[in-house]
PDB file of C-alpha atoms in Angstrom:
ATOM      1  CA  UNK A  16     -26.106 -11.863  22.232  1.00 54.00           C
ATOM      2  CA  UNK A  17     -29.997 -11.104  22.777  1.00 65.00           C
ATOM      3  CA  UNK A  18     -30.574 -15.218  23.356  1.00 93.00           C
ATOM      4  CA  UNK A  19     -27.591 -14.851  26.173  1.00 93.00           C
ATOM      5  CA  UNK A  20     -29.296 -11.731  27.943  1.00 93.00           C
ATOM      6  CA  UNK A  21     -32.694 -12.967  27.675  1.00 93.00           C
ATOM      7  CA  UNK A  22     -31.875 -16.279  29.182  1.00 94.00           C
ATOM      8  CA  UNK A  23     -30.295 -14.133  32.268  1.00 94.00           C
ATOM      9  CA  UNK A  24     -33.182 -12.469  32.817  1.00 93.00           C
ATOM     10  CA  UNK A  25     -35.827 -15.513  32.216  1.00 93.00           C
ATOM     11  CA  UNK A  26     -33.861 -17.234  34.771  1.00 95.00           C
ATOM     12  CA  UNK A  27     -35.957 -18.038  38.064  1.00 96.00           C
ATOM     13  CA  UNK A  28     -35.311 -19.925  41.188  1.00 96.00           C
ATOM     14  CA  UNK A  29     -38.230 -23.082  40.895  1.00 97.00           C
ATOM     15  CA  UNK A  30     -39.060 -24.670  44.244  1.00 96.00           C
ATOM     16  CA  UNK A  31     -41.546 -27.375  42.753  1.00 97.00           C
ATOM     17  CA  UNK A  32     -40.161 -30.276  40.762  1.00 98.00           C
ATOM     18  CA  UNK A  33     -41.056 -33.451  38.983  1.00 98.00           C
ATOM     19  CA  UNK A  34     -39.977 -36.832  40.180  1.00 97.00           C
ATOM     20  CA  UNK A  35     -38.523 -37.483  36.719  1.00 98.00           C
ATOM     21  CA  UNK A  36     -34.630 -37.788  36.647  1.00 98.00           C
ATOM     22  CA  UNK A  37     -33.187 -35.498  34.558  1.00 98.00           C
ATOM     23  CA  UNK A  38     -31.354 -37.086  31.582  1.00 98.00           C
ATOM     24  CA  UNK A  39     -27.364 -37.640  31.848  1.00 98.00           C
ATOM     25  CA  UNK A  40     -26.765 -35.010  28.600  1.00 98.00           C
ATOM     26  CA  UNK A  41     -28.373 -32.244  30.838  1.00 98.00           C
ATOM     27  CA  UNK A  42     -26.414 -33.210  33.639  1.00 98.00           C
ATOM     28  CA  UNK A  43     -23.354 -33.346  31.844  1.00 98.00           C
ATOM     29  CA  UNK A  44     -24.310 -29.487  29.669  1.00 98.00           C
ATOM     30  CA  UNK A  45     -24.870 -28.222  33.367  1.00 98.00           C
ATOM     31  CA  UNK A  46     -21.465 -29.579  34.761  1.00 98.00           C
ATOM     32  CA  UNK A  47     -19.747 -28.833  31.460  1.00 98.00           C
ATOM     33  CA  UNK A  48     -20.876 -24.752  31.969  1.00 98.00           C
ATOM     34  CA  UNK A  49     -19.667 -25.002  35.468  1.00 98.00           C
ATOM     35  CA  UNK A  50     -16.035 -25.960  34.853  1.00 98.00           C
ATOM     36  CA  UNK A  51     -15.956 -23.502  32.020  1.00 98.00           C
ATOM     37  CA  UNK A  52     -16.022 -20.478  34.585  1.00 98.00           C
ATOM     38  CA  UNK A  53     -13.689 -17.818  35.845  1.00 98.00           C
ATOM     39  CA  UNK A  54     -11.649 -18.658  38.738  1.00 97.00           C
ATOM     40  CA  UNK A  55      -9.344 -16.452  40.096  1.00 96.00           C
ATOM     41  CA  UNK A  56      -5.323 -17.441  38.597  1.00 96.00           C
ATOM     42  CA  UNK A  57      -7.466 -20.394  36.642  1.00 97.00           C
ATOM     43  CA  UNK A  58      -7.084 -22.272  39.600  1.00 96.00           C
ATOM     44  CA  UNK A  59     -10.182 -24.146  39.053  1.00 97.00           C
ATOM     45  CA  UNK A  60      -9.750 -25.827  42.689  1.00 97.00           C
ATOM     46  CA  UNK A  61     -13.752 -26.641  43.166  1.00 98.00           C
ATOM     47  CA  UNK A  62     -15.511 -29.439  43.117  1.00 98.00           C
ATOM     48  CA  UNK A  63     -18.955 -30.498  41.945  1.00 98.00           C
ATOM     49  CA  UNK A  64     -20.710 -33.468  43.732  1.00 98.00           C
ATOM     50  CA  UNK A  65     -23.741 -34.810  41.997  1.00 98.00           C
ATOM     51  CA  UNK A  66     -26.373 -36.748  44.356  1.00 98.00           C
ATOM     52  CA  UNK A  67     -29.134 -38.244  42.333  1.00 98.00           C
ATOM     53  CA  UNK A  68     -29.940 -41.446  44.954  1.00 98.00           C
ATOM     54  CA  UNK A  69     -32.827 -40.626  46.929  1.00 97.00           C
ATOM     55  CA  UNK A  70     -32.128 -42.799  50.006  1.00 98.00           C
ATOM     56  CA  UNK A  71     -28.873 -40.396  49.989  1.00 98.00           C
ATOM     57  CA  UNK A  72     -30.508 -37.272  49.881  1.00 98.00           C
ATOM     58  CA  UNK A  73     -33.199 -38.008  52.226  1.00 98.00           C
ATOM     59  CA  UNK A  74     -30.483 -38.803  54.658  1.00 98.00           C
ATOM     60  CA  UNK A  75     -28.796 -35.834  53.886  1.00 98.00           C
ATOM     61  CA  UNK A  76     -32.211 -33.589  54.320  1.00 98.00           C
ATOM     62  CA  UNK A  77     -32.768 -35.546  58.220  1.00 98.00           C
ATOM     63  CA  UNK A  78     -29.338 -34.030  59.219  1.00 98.00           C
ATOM     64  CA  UNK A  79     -30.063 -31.045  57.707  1.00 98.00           C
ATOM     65  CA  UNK A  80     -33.212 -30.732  59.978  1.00 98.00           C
ATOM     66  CA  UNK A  81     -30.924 -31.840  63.272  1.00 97.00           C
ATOM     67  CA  UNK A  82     -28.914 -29.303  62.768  1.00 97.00           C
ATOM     68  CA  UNK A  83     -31.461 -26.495  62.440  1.00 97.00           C
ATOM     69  CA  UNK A  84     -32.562 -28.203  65.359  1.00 96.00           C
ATOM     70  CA  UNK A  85     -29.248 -27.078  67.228  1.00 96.00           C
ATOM     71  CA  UNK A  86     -29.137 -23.642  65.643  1.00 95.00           C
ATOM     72  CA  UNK A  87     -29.287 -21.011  68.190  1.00 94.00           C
ATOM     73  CA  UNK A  88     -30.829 -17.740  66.337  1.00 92.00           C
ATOM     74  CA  UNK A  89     -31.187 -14.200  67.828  1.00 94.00           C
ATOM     75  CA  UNK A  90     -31.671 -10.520  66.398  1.00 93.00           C
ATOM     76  CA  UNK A  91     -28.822 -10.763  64.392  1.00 94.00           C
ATOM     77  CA  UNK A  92     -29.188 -14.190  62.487  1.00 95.00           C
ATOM     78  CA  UNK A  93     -29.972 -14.324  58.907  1.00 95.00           C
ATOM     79  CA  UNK A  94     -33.624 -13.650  58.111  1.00 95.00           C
ATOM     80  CA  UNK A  95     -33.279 -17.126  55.925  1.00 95.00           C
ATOM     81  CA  UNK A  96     -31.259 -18.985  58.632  1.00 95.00           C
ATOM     82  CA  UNK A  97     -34.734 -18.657  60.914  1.00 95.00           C
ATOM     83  CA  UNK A  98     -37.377 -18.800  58.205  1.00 95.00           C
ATOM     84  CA  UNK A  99     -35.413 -22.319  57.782  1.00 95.00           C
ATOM     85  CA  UNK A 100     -35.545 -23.314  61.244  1.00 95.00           C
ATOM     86  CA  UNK A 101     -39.153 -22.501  61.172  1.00 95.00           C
ATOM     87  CA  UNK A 102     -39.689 -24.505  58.023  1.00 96.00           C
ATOM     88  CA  UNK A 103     -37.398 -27.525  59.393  1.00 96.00           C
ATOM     89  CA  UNK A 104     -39.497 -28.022  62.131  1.00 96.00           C
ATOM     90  CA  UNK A 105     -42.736 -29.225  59.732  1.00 96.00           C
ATOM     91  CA  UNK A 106     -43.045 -33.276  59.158  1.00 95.00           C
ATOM     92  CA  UNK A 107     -42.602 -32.770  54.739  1.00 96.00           C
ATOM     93  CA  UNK A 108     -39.595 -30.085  55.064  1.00 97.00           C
ATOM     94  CA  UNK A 109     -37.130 -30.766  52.322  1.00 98.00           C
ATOM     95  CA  UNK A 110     -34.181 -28.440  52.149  1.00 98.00           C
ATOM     96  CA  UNK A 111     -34.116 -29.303  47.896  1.00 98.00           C
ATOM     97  CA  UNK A 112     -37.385 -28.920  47.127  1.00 98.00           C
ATOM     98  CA  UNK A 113     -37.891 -32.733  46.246  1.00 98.00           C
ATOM     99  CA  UNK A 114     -35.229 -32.341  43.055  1.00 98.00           C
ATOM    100  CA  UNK A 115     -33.979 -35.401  41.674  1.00 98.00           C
ATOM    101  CA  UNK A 116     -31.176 -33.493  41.496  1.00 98.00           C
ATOM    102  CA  UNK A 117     -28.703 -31.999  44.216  1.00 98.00           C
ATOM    103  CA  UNK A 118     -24.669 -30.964  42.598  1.00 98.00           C
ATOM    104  CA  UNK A 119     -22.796 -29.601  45.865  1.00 98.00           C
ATOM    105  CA  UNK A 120     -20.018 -27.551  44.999  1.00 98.00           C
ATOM    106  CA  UNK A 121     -16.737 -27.340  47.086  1.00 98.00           C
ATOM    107  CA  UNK A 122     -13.773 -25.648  46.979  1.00 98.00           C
ATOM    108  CA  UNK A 123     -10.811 -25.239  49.186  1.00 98.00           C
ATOM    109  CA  UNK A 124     -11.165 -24.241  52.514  1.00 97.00           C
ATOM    110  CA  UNK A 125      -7.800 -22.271  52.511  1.00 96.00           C
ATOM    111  CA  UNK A 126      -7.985 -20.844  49.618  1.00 97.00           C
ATOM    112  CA  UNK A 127      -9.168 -17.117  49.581  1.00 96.00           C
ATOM    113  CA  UNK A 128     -11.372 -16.478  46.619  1.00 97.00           C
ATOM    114  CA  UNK A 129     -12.821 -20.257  46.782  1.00 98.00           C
ATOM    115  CA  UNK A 130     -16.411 -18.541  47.725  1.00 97.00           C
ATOM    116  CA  UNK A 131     -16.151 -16.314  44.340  1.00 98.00           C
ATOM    117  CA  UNK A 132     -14.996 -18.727  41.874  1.00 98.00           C
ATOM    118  CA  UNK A 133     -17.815 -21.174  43.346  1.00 98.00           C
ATOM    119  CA  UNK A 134     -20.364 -18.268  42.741  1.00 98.00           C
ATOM    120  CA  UNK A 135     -19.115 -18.264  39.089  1.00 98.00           C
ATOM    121  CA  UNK A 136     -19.466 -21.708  38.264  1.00 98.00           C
ATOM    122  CA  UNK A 137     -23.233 -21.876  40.172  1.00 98.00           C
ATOM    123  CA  UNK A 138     -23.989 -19.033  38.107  1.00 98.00           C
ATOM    124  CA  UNK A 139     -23.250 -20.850  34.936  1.00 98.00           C
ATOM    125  CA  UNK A 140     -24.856 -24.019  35.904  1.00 98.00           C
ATOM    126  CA  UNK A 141     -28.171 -22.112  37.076  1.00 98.00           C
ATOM    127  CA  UNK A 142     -28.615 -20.215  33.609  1.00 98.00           C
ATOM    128  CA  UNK A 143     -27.863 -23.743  31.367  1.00 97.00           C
ATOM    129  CA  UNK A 144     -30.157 -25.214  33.297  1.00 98.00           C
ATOM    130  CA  UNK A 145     -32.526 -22.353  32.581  1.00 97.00           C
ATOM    131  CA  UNK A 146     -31.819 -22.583  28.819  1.00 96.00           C
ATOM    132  CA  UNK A 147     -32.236 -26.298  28.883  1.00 97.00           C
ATOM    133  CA  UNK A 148     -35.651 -25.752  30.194  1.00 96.00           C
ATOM    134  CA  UNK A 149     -34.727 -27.014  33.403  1.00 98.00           C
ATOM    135  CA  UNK A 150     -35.882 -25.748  36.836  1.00 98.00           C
ATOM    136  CA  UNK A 151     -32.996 -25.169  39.613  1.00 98.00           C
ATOM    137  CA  UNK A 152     -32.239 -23.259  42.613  1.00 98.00           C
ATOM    138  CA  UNK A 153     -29.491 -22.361  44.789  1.00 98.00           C
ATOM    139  CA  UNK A 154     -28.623 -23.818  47.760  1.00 97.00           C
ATOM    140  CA  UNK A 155     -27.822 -22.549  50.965  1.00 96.00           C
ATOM    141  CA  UNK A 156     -27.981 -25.205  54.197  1.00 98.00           C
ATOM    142  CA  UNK A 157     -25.226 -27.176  53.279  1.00 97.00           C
ATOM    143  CA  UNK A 158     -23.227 -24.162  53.334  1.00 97.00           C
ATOM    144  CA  UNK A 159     -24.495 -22.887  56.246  1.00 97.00           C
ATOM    145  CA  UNK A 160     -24.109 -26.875  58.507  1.00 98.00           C
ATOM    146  CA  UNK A 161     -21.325 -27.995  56.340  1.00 95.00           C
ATOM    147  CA  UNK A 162     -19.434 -28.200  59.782  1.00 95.00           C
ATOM    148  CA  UNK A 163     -22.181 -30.558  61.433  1.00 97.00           C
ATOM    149  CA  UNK A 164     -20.504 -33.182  62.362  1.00 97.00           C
ATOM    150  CA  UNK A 165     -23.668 -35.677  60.857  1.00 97.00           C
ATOM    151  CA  UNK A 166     -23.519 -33.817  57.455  1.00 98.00           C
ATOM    152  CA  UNK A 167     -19.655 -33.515  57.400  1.00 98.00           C
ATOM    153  CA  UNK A 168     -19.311 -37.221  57.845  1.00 97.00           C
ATOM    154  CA  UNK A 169     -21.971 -37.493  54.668  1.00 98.00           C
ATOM    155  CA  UNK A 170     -20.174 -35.380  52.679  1.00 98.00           C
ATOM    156  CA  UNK A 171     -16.873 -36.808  53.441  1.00 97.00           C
ATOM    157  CA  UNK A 172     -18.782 -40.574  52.655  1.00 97.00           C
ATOM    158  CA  UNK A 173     -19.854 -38.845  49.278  1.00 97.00           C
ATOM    159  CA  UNK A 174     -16.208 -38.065  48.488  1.00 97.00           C
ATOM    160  CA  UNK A 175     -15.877 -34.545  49.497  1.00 97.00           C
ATOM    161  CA  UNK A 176     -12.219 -33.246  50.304  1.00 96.00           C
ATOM    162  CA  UNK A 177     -12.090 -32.585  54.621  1.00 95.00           C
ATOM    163  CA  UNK A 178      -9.919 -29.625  53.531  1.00 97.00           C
ATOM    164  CA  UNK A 179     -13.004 -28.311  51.509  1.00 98.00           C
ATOM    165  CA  UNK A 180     -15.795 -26.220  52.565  1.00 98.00           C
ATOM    166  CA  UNK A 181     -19.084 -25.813  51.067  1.00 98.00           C
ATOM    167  CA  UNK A 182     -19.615 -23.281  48.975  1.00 98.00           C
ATOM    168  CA  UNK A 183     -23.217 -23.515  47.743  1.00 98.00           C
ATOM    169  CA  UNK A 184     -24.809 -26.271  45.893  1.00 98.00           C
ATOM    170  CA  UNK A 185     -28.074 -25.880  43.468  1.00 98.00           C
ATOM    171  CA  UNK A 186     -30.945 -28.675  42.965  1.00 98.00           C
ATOM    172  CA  UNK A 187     -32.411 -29.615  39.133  1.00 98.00           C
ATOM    173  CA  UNK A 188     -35.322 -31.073  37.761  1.00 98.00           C
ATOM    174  CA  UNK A 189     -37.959 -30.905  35.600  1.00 98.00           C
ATOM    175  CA  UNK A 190     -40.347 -27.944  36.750  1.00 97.00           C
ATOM    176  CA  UNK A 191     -43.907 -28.769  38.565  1.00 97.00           C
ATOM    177  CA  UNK A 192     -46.177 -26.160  37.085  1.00 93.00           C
ATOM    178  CA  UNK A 193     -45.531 -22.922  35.927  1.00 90.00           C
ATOM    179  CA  UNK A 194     -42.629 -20.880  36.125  1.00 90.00           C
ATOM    180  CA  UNK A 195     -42.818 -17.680  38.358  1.00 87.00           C
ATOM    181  CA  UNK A 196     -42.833 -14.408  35.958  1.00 85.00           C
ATOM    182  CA  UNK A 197     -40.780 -11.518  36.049  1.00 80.00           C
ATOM    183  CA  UNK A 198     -39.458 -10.325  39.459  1.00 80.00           C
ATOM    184  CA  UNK A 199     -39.640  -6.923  40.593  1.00 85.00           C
ATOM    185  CA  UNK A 200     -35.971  -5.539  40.465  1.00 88.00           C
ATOM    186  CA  UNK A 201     -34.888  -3.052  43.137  1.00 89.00           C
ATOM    187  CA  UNK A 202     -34.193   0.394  42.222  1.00 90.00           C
ATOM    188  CA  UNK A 203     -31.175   2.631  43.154  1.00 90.00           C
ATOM    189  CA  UNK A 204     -28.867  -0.354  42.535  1.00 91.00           C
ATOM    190  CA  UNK A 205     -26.520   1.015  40.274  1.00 93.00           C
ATOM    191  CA  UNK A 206     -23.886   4.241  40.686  1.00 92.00           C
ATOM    192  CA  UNK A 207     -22.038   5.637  37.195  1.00 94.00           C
ATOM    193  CA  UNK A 208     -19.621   7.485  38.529  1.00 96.00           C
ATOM    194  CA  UNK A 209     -17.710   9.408  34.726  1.00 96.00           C
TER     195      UNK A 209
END
């Protein structure tokens, strides 16, 4: 039980990676945690969409800049929707870090508790990865454009369902340098109430 709790709270978000593919057995650990959790009536309606060809994701990242391009942002948008138009705007912006790795999980767009059960199963994949010694971070701009019509007919060429949405995807690779220590944890999370 320690080994599980201590790999929760090693676990970091990396943001520098290694060119170096990551071998198929990691891949298939990572994938292999993800289908194993909960979904809500074990409907297990997601789907996980692994992009390892560069040309791919490169094409992938220039949509993802046009469409920050197009974002409109005010007082109310989400501090990391406009620190990502910012960032889009610079020549080497790369909305997956440079992984070798990008898995894009999907679920159905009807379905009611498709963003939870996707949570889940990114949850699971980021802490194998962390146990394999793996880097890997979560996701957000595909969620965020997965309606652009440039990156919905990429995702629909990479096999993605039109009657999914996006619910988050994570990239993996081998870490570039040294993982980030301990973050500091906000206080006055938690209410007992006996």
């Amino acid at each position: 039980m320690e080994n599980v709790i201590e790999n929760i709270k090693s676990r970091r978000s990396i943001r520098k990676y290694k060119e170096e593919q990551i071998k198929d057995e990691e891949l298939f650990t990572i994938l292999d945690s993800a289908k194993h959790a909960p979904s809500g009536g074990n409907s297990q309606t997601w789907q996980f969409t692994v992009v390892q060809n560069k040309e791919i994701l490169l094409e992938l990242n220039r949509y993802i800049k046009e469409a920050f391009e197009k974002l409109e942002v005010d007082e109310n948008t989400y501090k990391s929707k406009k620190a990502g138009k910012v960032a889009s705007k610079k020549d080497d912006y790369n909305f997956y870090y440079n992984a070798p790795t990008l898995i894009i999980v999907s679920n159905e767009s009807n379905y009611s508790n498709a963003m939870a059960d996707s949570a889940c199963a990114i949850e699971n994949m980021l802490l194998a990865a962390n146990y394999l010694e793996l880097g890997a971070c979560w996701i957000n701009q595909l969620t965020w454009f997965d309606n652009d019509e440039n990156v919905r007919k990429l995702l629909t060429r990479l096999g993605i369902s039109e009657k999914h949405k996006v619910c988050g995807s994570i990239c993996i690779g081998y870490i570039d340098g040294i993982k980030p220590e301990k973050k500091v944890l906000k206080e006055n999370a938690v209410t007992i109430i006996r």
